[in-house]
Each structure stands twice: as structure tokens, then as C-alpha cells.
Short mmCIF file of C-alpha atoms (C1' of nucleotides) in Angstrom, two decimals:
data_model
loop_
_atom_site.label_atom_id
_atom_site.label_comp_id
_atom_site.label_asym_id
_atom_site.label_seq_id
_atom_site.Cartn_x
_atom_site.Cartn_y
_atom_site.Cartn_z
CA MET A 1 46.80 147.02 148.60
CA PRO A 2 45.34 144.58 146.14
CA GLU A 3 46.04 141.00 147.22
CA LEU A 4 44.42 137.82 145.94
CA PRO A 5 40.80 138.64 146.96
CA GLU A 6 40.96 142.16 145.52
CA VAL A 7 42.56 141.06 142.24
CA GLN A 8 40.09 138.17 141.99
CA THR A 9 37.15 140.57 142.42
CA ILE A 10 38.47 142.87 139.71
CA ALA A 11 39.18 139.96 137.34
CA VAL A 12 35.69 138.47 137.70
CA GLU A 13 34.02 141.83 137.18
CA LEU A 14 36.13 142.81 134.20
CA HIS A 15 35.63 139.39 132.61
CA ALA A 16 31.87 139.90 132.74
CA ARG A 17 32.05 143.49 131.57
CA LEU A 18 34.80 143.32 128.94
CA GLN A 19 34.26 140.12 127.01
CA ASN A 20 34.43 140.85 123.27
CA ALA A 21 35.31 144.51 123.84
CA ALA A 22 37.82 145.94 121.36
CA VAL A 23 40.79 148.14 122.19
CA LEU A 24 40.70 151.04 119.73
CA ARG A 25 43.68 152.97 121.12
CA ALA A 26 46.03 153.05 124.10
CA GLU A 27 46.95 156.35 125.71
CA VAL A 28 50.09 156.16 127.85
CA LEU A 29 50.24 159.12 130.21
CA LEU A 30 53.17 157.83 132.30
CA PRO A 31 55.77 155.84 130.32
CA ARG A 32 57.20 153.95 133.31
CA SER A 33 53.79 152.35 133.91
CA ILE A 34 54.53 150.19 130.85
CA GLY A 35 56.83 147.40 132.01
CA TYR A 36 57.16 145.68 128.61
CA PRO A 37 57.79 146.22 125.73
CA ASP A 38 58.60 149.88 124.89
CA ILE A 39 55.81 152.43 124.56
CA ALA A 40 55.56 152.32 120.77
CA LEU A 41 55.40 148.53 120.62
CA PHE A 42 52.88 148.51 123.46
CA THR A 43 50.49 150.98 121.85
CA ASP A 44 50.90 149.45 118.38
CA GLY A 45 50.54 145.92 119.69
CA ILE A 46 47.37 146.47 121.70
CA GLN A 47 45.57 148.58 119.12
CA GLY A 48 42.75 146.69 117.43
CA ARG A 49 42.96 143.68 119.77
CA ARG A 50 39.80 142.05 121.11
CA ILE A 51 39.43 141.02 124.76
CA LEU A 52 38.56 137.32 124.98
CA SER A 53 38.74 136.83 128.75
CA VAL A 54 40.05 138.32 131.98
CA SER A 55 41.54 136.07 134.67
CA ARG A 56 44.02 136.09 137.54
CA ARG A 57 47.29 134.39 138.51
CA ALA A 58 48.63 135.31 141.96
CA LYS A 59 48.21 139.11 142.09
CA TYR A 60 48.49 139.49 138.32
CA LEU A 61 45.50 140.31 136.11
CA LEU A 62 45.62 138.47 132.78
CA PHE A 63 43.73 139.88 129.79
CA LEU A 64 43.64 137.24 127.09
CA LEU A 65 43.43 139.09 123.76
CA ASP A 66 43.27 137.73 120.25
CA GLU A 67 46.95 137.06 119.55
CA ALA A 68 48.31 138.82 122.66
CA THR A 69 48.12 138.87 126.45
CA LEU A 70 47.94 141.98 128.60
CA VAL A 71 49.35 141.45 132.11
CA VAL A 72 48.64 144.03 134.83
CA HIS A 73 50.07 144.22 138.35
CA LEU A 74 48.39 146.86 140.54
CA ARG A 75 51.08 146.75 143.25
CA MET A 76 50.15 149.21 146.01
CA THR A 77 47.76 151.80 144.69
CA GLY A 78 46.79 150.70 141.20
CA ARG A 79 43.14 150.68 140.14
CA LEU A 80 41.39 149.60 136.96
CA LEU A 81 38.16 151.53 136.48
CA LEU A 82 35.88 150.82 133.55
CA GLU A 83 34.06 154.00 132.60
CA THR A 84 30.97 153.88 130.41
CA THR A 85 30.68 157.64 129.96
CA PRO A 86 33.32 160.25 129.09
CA LEU A 87 35.31 161.18 132.17
CA SER A 88 37.46 164.18 132.97
CA PRO A 89 41.09 163.08 133.35
CA HIS A 90 41.85 161.67 136.76
CA PRO A 91 45.03 163.25 138.22
CA HIS A 92 46.55 159.80 138.76
CA ALA A 93 45.51 158.24 135.46
CA ARG A 94 48.62 156.58 133.96
CA VAL A 95 47.23 154.57 131.03
CA VAL A 96 43.85 154.83 129.33
CA LEU A 97 42.56 152.11 127.00
CA HIS A 98 39.93 153.50 124.66
CA LEU A 99 37.41 150.74 123.88
CA ASN A 100 34.56 150.42 121.46
CA ALA A 101 31.06 151.64 122.38
CA GLY A 102 32.54 154.75 124.00
CA ARG A 103 33.94 152.93 127.00
CA THR A 104 37.39 153.52 128.57
CA LEU A 105 39.47 151.40 130.92
CA HIS A 106 41.50 153.67 133.21
CA PHE A 107 44.67 152.50 134.94
CA ILE A 108 44.97 154.86 137.91
CA ASP A 109 47.98 154.63 140.20
CA ALA A 110 49.01 157.27 142.75
CA ARG A 111 52.38 155.78 143.74
CA THR A 112 53.21 154.55 140.23
CA PHE A 113 54.45 151.11 141.32
CA GLY A 114 51.93 149.28 139.12
CA ARG A 115 52.91 147.99 135.67
CA LEU A 116 51.32 146.85 132.40
CA TYR A 117 52.99 144.23 130.19
CA LEU A 118 51.94 143.26 126.68
CA LEU A 119 53.02 139.87 125.41
CA VAL A 120 52.62 138.93 121.75
CA PRO A 121 53.00 135.37 120.38
CA GLY A 122 56.61 134.28 120.68
CA ASP A 123 57.29 136.53 123.70
CA VAL A 124 58.53 134.93 126.87
CA MET A 125 57.04 136.40 130.03
CA PRO A 126 59.67 139.02 130.99
CA LEU A 127 58.93 138.65 134.71
CA SER A 128 61.23 135.94 136.00
CA SER A 129 59.38 135.80 139.31
CA TYR A 130 56.18 134.92 137.46
CA HIS A 131 57.62 131.53 136.56
CA ALA A 132 58.49 130.84 140.19
CA LEU A 133 55.02 131.59 141.60
CA GLY A 134 53.73 129.08 144.12
CA PRO A 135 50.37 127.28 144.01
CA GLU A 136 47.01 129.05 143.94
CA PRO A 137 45.64 128.69 147.49
CA LEU A 138 41.98 128.47 146.42
CA GLU A 139 42.57 125.66 143.94
CA PRO A 140 41.59 122.14 145.12
CA SER A 141 45.14 121.00 144.40
CA PHE A 142 46.38 123.19 147.28
CA THR A 143 46.21 120.45 149.89
CA PRO A 144 47.54 120.44 153.47
CA ALA A 145 50.13 117.86 152.41
CA LEU A 146 51.38 119.98 149.50
CA PHE A 147 51.56 123.08 151.73
CA ALA A 148 53.46 121.23 154.48
CA GLU A 149 55.92 119.83 151.96
CA ARG A 150 56.67 123.31 150.61
CA LEU A 151 56.90 124.83 154.09
CA ARG A 152 59.45 122.24 155.19
CA GLN A 153 61.81 123.44 152.45
CA ARG A 154 61.87 126.96 153.84
CA ARG A 155 63.69 128.83 156.62
CA GLY A 156 63.17 132.14 158.35
CA ALA A 157 60.31 133.98 160.04
CA LEU A 158 56.84 132.63 159.29
CA LYS A 159 55.47 136.04 158.29
CA SER A 160 58.28 136.64 155.76
CA VAL A 161 57.79 133.19 154.22
CA LEU A 162 54.02 133.72 153.86
CA LEU A 163 54.68 136.94 151.95
CA ASP A 164 57.06 135.14 149.58
CA GLN A 165 54.96 134.42 146.47
CA ARG A 166 57.04 131.29 145.75
CA LEU A 167 55.50 129.46 148.72
CA VAL A 168 51.86 130.32 148.05
CA ALA A 169 50.64 132.91 145.54
CA GLY A 170 48.44 135.81 146.53
CA LEU A 171 49.03 136.66 150.19
CA GLY A 172 50.02 140.23 151.09
CA ASN A 173 50.46 142.02 154.38
CA ILE A 174 46.77 142.23 155.30
CA TYR A 175 45.86 138.58 154.80
CA ALA A 176 49.20 137.24 156.10
CA ASP A 177 48.50 138.95 159.45
CA GLU A 178 44.89 137.76 159.50
CA VAL A 179 45.87 134.19 158.60
CA LEU A 180 48.50 134.06 161.36
CA TYR A 181 45.96 135.33 163.87
CA GLN A 182 43.38 132.72 162.91
CA ALA A 183 46.02 129.98 163.10
CA GLY A 184 47.22 131.27 166.48
CA LEU A 185 50.81 131.57 165.27
CA ASN A 186 53.33 134.31 166.04
CA PRO A 187 54.65 136.14 162.95
CA ARG A 188 58.28 135.76 164.11
CA ARG A 189 57.99 132.01 164.64
CA PRO A 190 60.77 130.18 162.73
CA VAL A 191 59.19 128.12 159.98
CA ASP A 192 61.31 125.09 160.81
CA SER A 193 59.87 124.97 164.34
CA LEU A 194 56.30 124.30 163.19
CA GLU A 195 54.56 121.09 164.23
CA GLU A 196 52.47 119.15 161.71
CA ALA A 197 49.24 120.28 163.39
CA GLU A 198 50.33 123.91 163.22
CA MET A 199 51.03 123.64 159.49
CA ASP A 200 47.55 122.17 159.03
CA SER A 201 46.00 125.06 161.02
CA LEU A 202 47.91 127.51 158.87
CA HIS A 203 46.71 125.86 155.68
CA ALA A 204 43.11 125.91 156.87
CA ALA A 205 43.40 129.59 157.86
CA ILE A 206 44.82 130.57 154.45
CA VAL A 207 41.93 128.91 152.62
CA ASP A 208 39.28 130.17 155.04
CA ILE A 209 40.42 133.81 155.26
CA LEU A 210 40.97 134.18 151.52
CA SER A 211 37.62 132.56 150.69
CA LYS A 212 35.74 134.86 153.04
CA ALA A 213 37.59 137.91 151.74
CA VAL A 214 36.69 137.00 148.15
CA GLU A 215 33.04 136.69 149.22
CA GLN A 216 33.29 140.20 150.69
CA ARG A 217 34.87 141.50 147.50
CA GLY A 218 38.14 142.28 149.25
CA THR A 219 39.41 144.80 151.79
CA THR A 220 39.45 148.57 151.20
CA PHE A 221 41.73 150.75 153.33
CA SER A 222 42.22 153.62 150.95
CA ASP A 223 43.05 152.90 147.33
CA TYR A 224 41.44 149.59 146.41
CA ARG A 225 38.27 149.84 144.34
CA THR A 226 36.43 147.34 142.17
CA SER A 227 36.10 148.02 138.43
CA TRP A 228 32.87 149.85 139.29
CA GLY A 229 34.76 152.10 141.72
CA LEU A 230 33.17 150.40 144.74
CA ILE A 231 34.95 149.56 148.00
CA GLY A 232 35.29 146.03 149.41
CA GLY A 233 33.68 144.74 152.60
CA PHE A 234 36.27 142.65 154.42
CA GLN A 235 37.80 145.60 156.34
CA ASP A 236 34.96 145.15 158.84
CA SER A 237 36.02 141.53 159.43
CA LEU A 238 39.70 142.18 160.21
CA SER A 239 40.86 140.92 163.61
CA VAL A 240 44.37 142.37 163.87
CA PHE A 241 45.52 144.24 160.75
CA ARG A 242 45.94 147.98 161.53
CA ARG A 243 44.20 147.43 164.86
CA THR A 244 47.24 148.28 167.02
CA GLY A 245 46.15 149.02 170.61
CA GLN A 246 42.61 147.80 170.05
CA PRO A 247 41.28 144.71 171.86
CA CYS A 248 41.77 141.21 170.45
CA PRO A 249 38.32 139.94 169.33
CA SER A 250 38.95 136.70 171.23
CA CYS A 251 40.63 137.65 174.54
CA GLY A 252 40.55 141.45 174.71
CA THR A 253 44.33 141.85 174.94
CA SER A 254 45.75 144.90 173.19
CA ILE A 255 46.87 144.15 169.61
CA CYS A 256 50.63 144.64 169.11
CA ARG A 257 52.47 145.90 166.06
CA GLU A 258 56.09 145.13 165.27
CA SER A 259 58.33 144.94 162.24
CA VAL A 260 59.13 141.46 160.90
CA GLY A 261 61.38 141.23 157.88
CA GLY A 262 60.91 144.94 157.24
CA ARG A 263 57.10 144.64 157.15
CA SER A 264 54.68 145.77 159.85
CA SER A 265 53.00 142.85 161.59
CA HIS A 266 49.92 142.99 163.79
CA TYR A 267 49.20 140.22 166.28
CA CYS A 268 47.71 139.33 169.66
CA PRO A 269 50.52 138.59 172.14
CA LEU A 270 48.27 136.24 174.13
CA CYS A 271 46.60 134.27 171.29
CA GLN A 272 49.79 134.19 169.19
CA PRO A 273 52.62 133.47 171.66
CA PHE A 274 56.14 133.09 170.29
"C1'" DC B 1 71.40 128.76 146.24
"C1'" DG B 2 68.57 130.77 149.83
"C1'" DT B 3 67.73 134.48 152.85
"C1'" DA B 4 68.09 139.47 154.17
"C1'" DT B 5 68.01 144.36 153.14
"C1'" DG B 6 67.29 148.70 150.48
"C1'" DC B 7 64.80 150.93 147.06
"C1'" DC B 8 61.15 152.77 144.25
"C1'" DC B 9 57.10 156.52 144.83
"C1'" DT B 10 53.63 159.87 146.68
"C1'" DG B 11 49.62 160.78 149.82
"C1'" DC B 12 48.59 161.10 154.28
"C1'" DG B 13 48.86 161.15 159.42
"C1'" DC B 14 51.11 162.74 163.15
"C1'" DG B 15 53.61 165.92 166.05
"C1'" DC B 16 55.23 170.38 167.12
"C1'" DT C 1 46.70 176.38 161.70
"C1'" DG C 2 50.45 175.05 158.96
"C1'" DC C 3 54.33 172.58 157.81
"C1'" DG C 4 57.66 168.91 157.37
"C1'" DC C 5 59.02 164.50 158.42
"C1'" DG C 6 58.37 159.57 158.18
"C1'" DC C 7 55.53 155.77 157.22
"C1'" DA C 8 53.03 152.63 154.03
"C1'" DG C 9 54.45 148.13 151.16
"C1'" DG C 10 55.01 144.32 146.48
"C1'" DG C 11 58.49 142.83 144.22
"C1'" DC C 12 62.97 143.62 142.17
"C1'" DA C 13 68.10 144.40 142.56
"C1'" DT C 14 71.81 143.84 145.22
"C1'" DA C 15 74.37 142.07 149.21
"C1'" DC C 16 75.75 138.41 152.06
#
DNA sequence: CGTATGCCCTGCGCGC
DNA sequence: TGCGCGCAGGGCATAC
């Protein structure tokens, strides 16, 4: 489940490894993995392009090419593996970019939710939600005051609002649960009931948890891998996520799991009272 | 307009 | 042991 720390790790690695690489040919093995434009325009448009940089916005990977931009969202199970030697076809390979120097960038995606988008000059980003993305939580401009101001405009359960990319970009189910635990807030807590101090705790937890997860190169449960195929390290630091029935690291109470807004939420009933 | 719900997909874990 | 059901979940479409 690539969230901000996982996508950040992949972006930093690929930037270092792919700068000035050339795309010789795109091989689309599963047409629906291409979100925009159609397959022919995608393969024609990316052929011969040079990779200038790789960066991240929210959970999107941005490949800046000469005269085009490749946007990739990994969704649930997507991986981008950069292979330096010929590789037998992976059963879940959906798109393969053949690069110069015999290298290949494999987009592998078991559940096929991930998408690739190619934008050429004059194209408007076809993802309307992209334009509505909230602030980057690890940027200095993401201040407690800005966060509180945005939170005050929202209603509903705290967990659901944290997962909404319009509030803050980059949180998914793992880090939303971990952030709420660190802030001592119940996932079902109505957003409009939060005190100023609680919003500040939440802000601090978002920055702290995400920073530490980036340092650990993300969390691997099953599918997430870095561009080298390596797992992350933050799964050993999780306090509540997927720890149902296990003791809370702080008080020893059994971790609970319940559905909030259609998403599983893990929390300590003692440390995170409603 | 803002919030809530269902859906897409397939591998895997669980229960019988 | 083997099989089948249901869960997992980001973001979009649709409903309210």
C-alpha cells in the first residue's frame, strides 16, 4: 500500500538511477493500466523521450521527460522495479519501459488498480482530483495554523477526513491509524469537536510519523518494494496498524479494530478514548 | 456543495 | 488437505 513514505522512497531512488536515461520503447501488457491517453498515443509519445527527473506529489510519481510528463499512481499493489539485466516476464508485469543501456523499468501490479498517464505539452492533467490535492505534509509551509484552518472547514469522522487527500496529501490507511494513535485521538471522533491543542498534536504526529517512515524507507506488508526490489523497515515500528488483539505499546490494552467510513481502523481503546 | 457509499480487482487467510 | 468465501483498500462514480 504505497503511501507518501513509500512513494517518496521510490521517487528518490529512481531519480538517482534514471537521470538522463532514454525510453527506447514502451510495452503495454495490460491496456487498462494506461489511464491516459490511448495506448497508441502513449507508446508513440513516450518513445525516444529522455528522463530529466523523478519526483513526487501526494502519492503520484512524476517523471519529468523532455517535452512530456509521465505520471504513475501505484494504488494498492503497484511496483516499479528497475532491472539492469534481462528478466523473465513477471506474471503481474503490466507495462515495461525499455531503456537504453539494456535496462528495463517494470510496472508490476497484481490487482491492476495502478495507472500510468502521459502528458504532452498542451495537455491538461486529466485527473481532476490532482488539482484539488491538499498541502504536502513534509513541506515547511505545512504549519499547525494552516492545518487547523483546513480542519475547521471539514465535517465527519477524523479518520475519514485524514484519508481525504484534499485535506493533506499522502496519508493512507497505515499512517492515518499510526498518526491517530500518536496523537491519542479516536478515529471516530467528529472533526468539529477537536480542541486547538488536539489539532496541534495531530499536526505534530503527521509530521513525525511520516518523517520517521521516510527514514525507514516505508512500510512493507506484502506488495511494496523499492525500485531495487527491497522491503521497507517501518513495519517494525507500527503501534496499532494490523495489530488487532496485540498489546498497546504504551498501556498493554488489547488493540481494537473497527470499520470507520468503510475502512478498517486500528486503535487503543484506552489511549484513544472517544 | 460536501459527505457517504459502492465499486474496481486478485491474492491470500481463514474456517470448515 | 483442499476448497471457497470474504477481506484488503485508493480514488473515482454515483447517490443523497
